[in-house]
Coordinates of C-alpha atoms and ligand atoms in Angstrom, one line a residue:
M181 CA 20.6 2.7 -10.5
T182 CA 17.9 1.5 -12.5
E183 CA 14.7 3.3 -14.3
A184 CA 11.3 3.4 -12.6
A185 CA 8.6 1.8 -14.3
A186 CA 6.2 4.2 -15.9
V187 CA 3.1 3.9 -13.1
P188 CA 0.5 6.7 -12.6
A189 CA 0.8 8.0 -9.2
V190 CA -2.2 9.8 -6.4
D191 CA -1.4 12.9 -5.7
L192 CA -1.7 12.7 -1.7
P193 CA -2.6 16.2 0.8
G194 CA 0.7 18.4 1.2
G195 CA 1.4 17.6 -2.8
V196 CA 3.1 14.2 -2.3
P197 CA 3.1 11.6 -5.4
M198 CA 2.6 7.8 -4.4
P199 CA 3.0 5.5 -7.3
M200 CA 0.0 3.3 -7.4
I201 CA 1.8 -0.1 -7.5
G202 CA 3.5 -1.1 -4.3
F203 CA 5.9 -3.8 -3.5
G204 CA 4.8 -5.8 -0.6
T205 CA 7.2 -6.7 1.6
W206 CA 5.2 -9.0 4.4
L207 CA 7.4 -11.9 4.6
I208 CA 10.1 -10.7 2.9
R209 CA 13.2 -11.0 5.1
G210 CA 16.5 -11.6 5.0
K211 CA 19.3 -12.8 2.5
G212 CA 16.2 -13.8 -0.3
G213 CA 14.0 -10.9 1.0
R214 CA 16.8 -8.5 -0.1
E215 CA 16.9 -10.2 -3.3
A216 CA 13.5 -10.0 -4.0
L217 CA 14.2 -6.2 -2.9
R218 CA 17.0 -5.6 -5.1
A219 CA 14.5 -7.4 -8.1
A220 CA 11.9 -5.3 -7.4
L221 CA 14.3 -1.8 -8.0
A222 CA 15.8 -3.4 -10.8
A223 CA 11.9 -3.8 -12.0
G224 CA 11.4 -0.2 -11.7
Y225 CA 9.0 0.1 -8.6
R226 CA 9.4 3.0 -6.6
H227 CA 6.7 2.2 -3.9
I228 CA 8.2 -0.3 -1.1
D229 CA 5.2 -1.1 2.2
T230 CA 7.0 -2.5 5.0
A231 CA 6.0 -2.4 8.4
T232 CA 7.7 -2.6 11.8
M233 CA 5.4 -5.6 12.3
Y234 CA 7.3 -7.3 9.7
G235 CA 10.0 -7.2 11.1
N236 CA 11.9 -6.1 7.8
E237 CA 12.4 -2.2 8.2
A238 CA 16.2 -3.2 8.1
D239 CA 16.1 -4.6 5.2
V240 CA 14.5 -2.4 3.0
G241 CA 17.2 0.0 4.6
H242 CA 20.0 -1.8 3.3
V243 CA 18.9 -2.5 0.0
L244 CA 18.1 1.2 -0.7
A245 CA 21.3 1.9 1.0
S246 CA 23.4 0.1 -1.3
S247 CA 21.5 0.1 -4.6
G248 CA 22.4 4.3 -4.9
Q249 CA 19.0 4.9 -5.7
A250 CA 17.8 8.7 -5.0
R251 CA 15.9 9.5 -1.6
D252 CA 13.5 11.6 -3.2
E253 CA 12.7 9.0 -6.2
M254 CA 11.3 6.7 -3.5
F255 CA 8.1 6.3 -1.8
I256 CA 8.5 4.6 1.6
T257 CA 5.6 3.4 3.6
T258 CA 6.0 1.9 7.2
K259 CA 3.2 1.4 10.1
L260 CA 3.1 1.5 13.7
P261 CA 1.8 -1.6 15.3
S262 CA -1.2 -1.2 17.3
G263 CA 0.5 -2.4 20.4
K264 CA 3.3 0.9 20.0
A265 CA 0.4 3.0 20.7
G266 CA 1.7 5.9 22.5
R267 CA 4.9 5.1 22.3
E268 CA 5.0 6.7 18.3
R269 CA 7.6 8.8 18.6
A270 CA 10.3 6.4 19.6
T271 CA 8.7 3.7 17.4
L272 CA 8.4 5.9 14.6
A273 CA 12.8 6.9 15.7
A274 CA 13.7 3.6 15.6
S275 CA 11.9 3.0 12.1
L276 CA 13.5 5.5 10.8
R277 CA 16.9 4.3 11.7
A278 CA 16.5 1.1 10.5
L279 CA 15.5 2.2 7.1
G280 CA 18.4 5.1 6.8
T281 CA 16.8 7.6 6.6
D282 CA 15.6 10.9 7.8
Y283 CA 11.7 10.5 6.9
V284 CA 9.2 8.5 5.5
D285 CA 7.1 9.1 2.6
L286 CA 3.9 7.8 4.6
W287 CA 3.1 6.5 7.9
L288 CA 0.6 4.5 8.8
V289 CA -1.1 2.9 11.6
H290 CA -1.3 -0.6 11.4
W291 CA -4.6 -1.0 12.7
P292 CA -7.0 0.5 15.1
P293 CA -5.8 0.9 18.6
A294 CA -8.0 0.7 21.6
D295 CA -10.9 2.9 21.2
R296 CA -9.7 5.2 24.0
M297 CA -6.5 5.7 22.1
L298 CA -8.0 6.3 18.5
I299 CA -8.1 10.0 18.5
P300 CA -4.5 10.6 20.8
V301 CA -2.6 8.5 18.1
W302 CA -4.1 10.2 15.4
R303 CA -2.9 13.7 16.9
E304 CA 0.6 12.4 17.6
F305 CA 0.2 11.0 13.9
L306 CA -0.1 14.8 12.8
A307 CA 2.7 16.3 14.8
L308 CA 5.2 13.9 14.0
R309 CA 4.0 14.6 10.1
D310 CA 4.1 18.5 11.2
E311 CA 7.3 17.6 12.2
G312 CA 8.8 16.7 8.9
R313 CA 9.4 12.8 9.8
A314 CA 6.7 11.8 7.5
R315 CA 5.4 13.2 4.7
A316 CA 1.9 11.9 5.2
V317 CA 0.1 10.2 7.5
G318 CA -2.7 7.7 7.2
V319 CA -4.1 4.4 8.5
S320 CA -4.7 1.1 8.1
N321 CA -7.9 -1.2 8.4
Y322 CA -10.2 1.6 9.4
S323 CA -13.8 1.8 9.1
L324 CA -15.7 4.8 7.6
A325 CA -17.1 5.6 11.2
Q326 CA -13.3 5.3 12.4
I327 CA -12.2 7.1 10.1
D328 CA -15.2 9.8 10.7
R329 CA -13.9 10.0 14.9
L330 CA -10.7 11.2 13.1
I331 CA -11.9 14.1 10.7
E332 CA -14.5 15.1 13.7
A333 CA -11.4 15.8 16.4
T334 CA -9.0 16.7 14.1
G335 CA -10.6 18.1 11.1
Q336 CA -7.4 16.2 9.4
P337 CA -8.9 13.0 7.3
P338 CA -6.2 10.4 6.9
A339 CA -4.2 10.4 3.8
V340 CA -4.9 7.2 3.1
N341 CA -6.2 3.9 4.5
Q342 CA -4.4 0.6 3.4
I343 CA -7.4 -1.8 3.5
S344 CA -8.0 -5.6 2.0
W345 CA -9.4 -5.4 -1.7
S346 CA -9.9 -7.5 -4.6
P347 CA -12.3 -8.6 -7.2
G348 CA -14.1 -10.8 -4.4
R349 CA -13.9 -8.0 -2.2
Y350 CA -15.2 -5.0 -4.7
D351 CA -17.8 -2.7 -2.7
A352 CA -18.2 0.4 -4.4
A353 CA -20.0 2.6 -1.6
L354 CA -16.9 1.6 0.7
L355 CA -14.8 3.0 -2.2
A356 CA -17.2 5.9 -3.0
G357 CA -17.5 6.7 1.2
H358 CA -13.6 7.1 1.0
R359 CA -13.8 9.5 -2.2
E360 CA -15.8 12.0 -0.3
R361 CA -14.4 12.1 2.7
G362 CA -10.9 12.8 0.2
V363 CA -8.7 9.2 1.6
A364 CA -7.1 7.6 -1.0
V365 CA -7.3 3.7 -0.8
E366 CA -5.0 1.3 -1.0
G367 CA -5.8 -2.0 -1.6
Y368 CA -3.3 -4.9 0.0
S369 CA -3.7 -9.1 -0.7
P370 CA -4.9 -8.3 -4.8
L371 CA -4.2 -11.6 -5.6
K372 CA -3.9 -13.9 -2.2
R373 CA -7.7 -13.6 -2.1
T374 CA -8.4 -14.0 -6.0
N375 CA -9.5 -17.0 -7.7
L376 CA -6.7 -16.8 -10.7
A377 CA -8.1 -19.7 -12.4
S378 CA -11.8 -17.7 -12.6
P379 CA -12.8 -18.0 -16.1
V380 CA -13.7 -14.5 -16.0
L381 CA -10.8 -13.4 -16.1
A382 CA -8.6 -15.9 -18.3
K383 CA -11.1 -14.3 -21.0
I384 CA -10.4 -10.8 -20.4
A385 CA -6.5 -11.7 -19.8
A386 CA -6.2 -13.7 -23.0
A387 CA -7.8 -10.5 -24.6
H388 CA -5.1 -8.5 -23.7
D389 CA -2.4 -10.7 -23.7
A390 CA -1.6 -10.8 -20.1
T391 CA -2.4 -13.0 -17.1
A392 CA -5.3 -13.3 -14.8
S393 CA -2.9 -11.3 -11.9
Q394 CA -2.3 -8.8 -14.3
V395 CA -5.7 -8.2 -14.9
V396 CA -6.7 -8.1 -11.1
L397 CA -3.6 -5.4 -10.7
R398 CA -4.7 -3.4 -13.7
W399 CA -8.5 -3.6 -12.4
H400 CA -7.5 -1.6 -9.2
L401 CA -5.6 1.2 -11.3
E402 CA -8.8 1.5 -13.4
H403 CA -10.4 2.2 -10.1
G404 CA -8.2 4.8 -9.1
M405 CA -6.8 2.7 -6.4
T406 CA -3.4 2.4 -5.2
V407 CA -2.3 -1.5 -4.8
L408 CA 0.5 -3.6 -2.9
V409 CA 1.8 -6.6 -4.2
K410 CA 4.2 -9.1 -2.9
S411 CA 6.4 -11.7 -4.8
A412 CA 9.1 -13.2 -3.8
Q413 CA 9.8 -14.5 -8.0
P414 CA 12.1 -12.1 -10.1
E415 CA 9.7 -12.8 -13.0
R416 CA 6.5 -12.4 -11.1
I417 CA 8.0 -9.3 -9.6
A418 CA 8.6 -7.9 -13.4
A419 CA 4.9 -9.5 -14.3
N420 CA 3.0 -7.6 -11.4
I421 CA 4.4 -4.4 -12.7
D422 CA 4.1 -4.6 -16.2
V423 CA 0.4 -3.3 -16.4
V424 CA 0.6 0.2 -17.5
S425 CA 1.0 -1.5 -21.4
F426 CA -2.7 -2.2 -21.5
S427 CA -5.8 -0.8 -19.6
L428 CA -9.4 -2.7 -19.2
S429 CA -12.3 -1.4 -21.3
P430 CA -15.3 -0.2 -18.6
D431 CA -17.3 -3.6 -19.6
E432 CA -14.6 -5.6 -18.7
V433 CA -13.9 -3.5 -15.0
A434 CA -18.0 -4.2 -14.8
R435 CA -17.1 -8.0 -15.8
I436 CA -14.7 -8.3 -12.7
D437 CA -16.5 -5.9 -10.3
V438 CA -19.6 -8.8 -10.2
L439 CA -17.3 -11.5 -9.2
S440 CA -17.6 -10.1 -5.4
R441 CA -21.9 -10.8 -5.9
Ligands
NAP282 N1 -2.3 -3.3 6.2 C1 -2.2 -4.9 6.5 O1 -2.5 -5.3 7.1 C2 -1.6 -5.4 5.5 C3 -2.2 -7.0 5.4 C4 -1.4 -7.7 4.3 C5 -0.8 -7.3 3.4 N2 -0.3 -6.0 3.7 C6 0.5 -5.6 2.5 O2 -0.1 -5.7 1.1 C7 1.3 -6.4 0.5 C8 0.3 -7.2 -0.8 O3 -0.3 -8.2 0.0 P1 0.3 -9.8 0.7 O4 1.5 -9.7 0.3 O5 -1.1 -10.3 1.8 O6 -0.5 -10.7 -0.7 P2 -0.5 -10.6 -2.9 O7 0.4 -9.9 -2.8 O8 -2.0 -10.8 -3.2 O9 -0.1 -11.9 -2.8 C9 1.1 -12.2 -2.5 C10 1.3 -14.1 -3.1 O10 1.0 -14.1 -4.3 C11 1.8 -14.9 -5.0 N3 2.2 -13.9 -6.0 C12 2.5 -12.7 -6.5 N4 2.7 -12.5 -8.1 C13 1.7 -13.8 -8.6 C14 1.9 -14.1 -9.8 N5 2.0 -13.2 -10.5 N6 1.1 -15.0 -10.1 C15 0.6 -15.8 -8.6 N7 0.7 -15.6 -7.8 C16 1.8 -14.6 -7.1 C17 2.8 -14.7 -4.0 O11 3.7 -15.9 -4.4 P3 5.5 -15.8 -4.5 O12 6.1 -14.7 -3.8 O13 5.7 -17.2 -4.5 O14 5.8 -14.9 -6.0 C18 2.3 -14.5 -2.5 O15 1.7 -16.0 -1.9 C19 1.6 -7.3 1.7 O16 3.3 -8.2 1.1 C20 1.5 -6.3 2.5 O17 2.7 -5.3 2.4 C21 -0.6 -5.4 3.9

């Protein structure tokens, strides 16, 4: 067992605290993937983002079981592939078996399914949440219009929308739209889609004795967003969660916001 990093958490409906930095596991598989997962636990990550589509739920389950980490100290997300719409119950059961757990903390619809399935899939998600198979349920890659349809049909907004986010994609109106609907935003691909050589990021990083990557990750937290970041390299895995010892001023945040223009 290792010590959790002092990462802030956002409260999802139902009083489920979600650590605001999650370890992304796209392309984290097999022996090297399990080593990266062990390095993530050692560095203090307690939020792991996987998906049925990533083909690594069993690797995550294996590492969690052998780590001795208490289940209730972990926050585990997995996702339903849109091709499995209509087979929610069986797909979640297979995920839980692979992960070696009775419940996930967050279950997401990975991509919007065919239009006619949008509401039926959401109803099934709510039912499985009510049965205790997922503590919270949400969506990924949904537009605000699609979220509104879920709310109109069921009165229940997704706890989370997981979307691509980075300085280049900053959109204040989209963030505000989620906030108005009570939907927490999780950003993915924060580094992959960022010019880490940007002079703006370099200057801000130098002022905090940090790297450009750390500044980008911290910028998400300043906006009250959760961020998912993947690395297979132990030094980067540790550095990417070491963003709680400094903060950005409102002026620095604004200078990063305008990189999207
Ligand atoms: N819901 C969805 O549709 C969706 C889509 C995409 C991603 N996601 C989730 O979000 C997670 C994160 O997104 P992502 O993996 O696409 O992108 P990301 O975390 O922004 O970028 C990962 C890439 O950045 C490199 N990297 C990591 N730390 C670095 C650092 N400190 N300095 C320089 N380079 C660094 C990694 O290389 P090394 O491994 O060599 O360090 C890797 O090539 C995914 O793993 C997945 O869990 C969800």
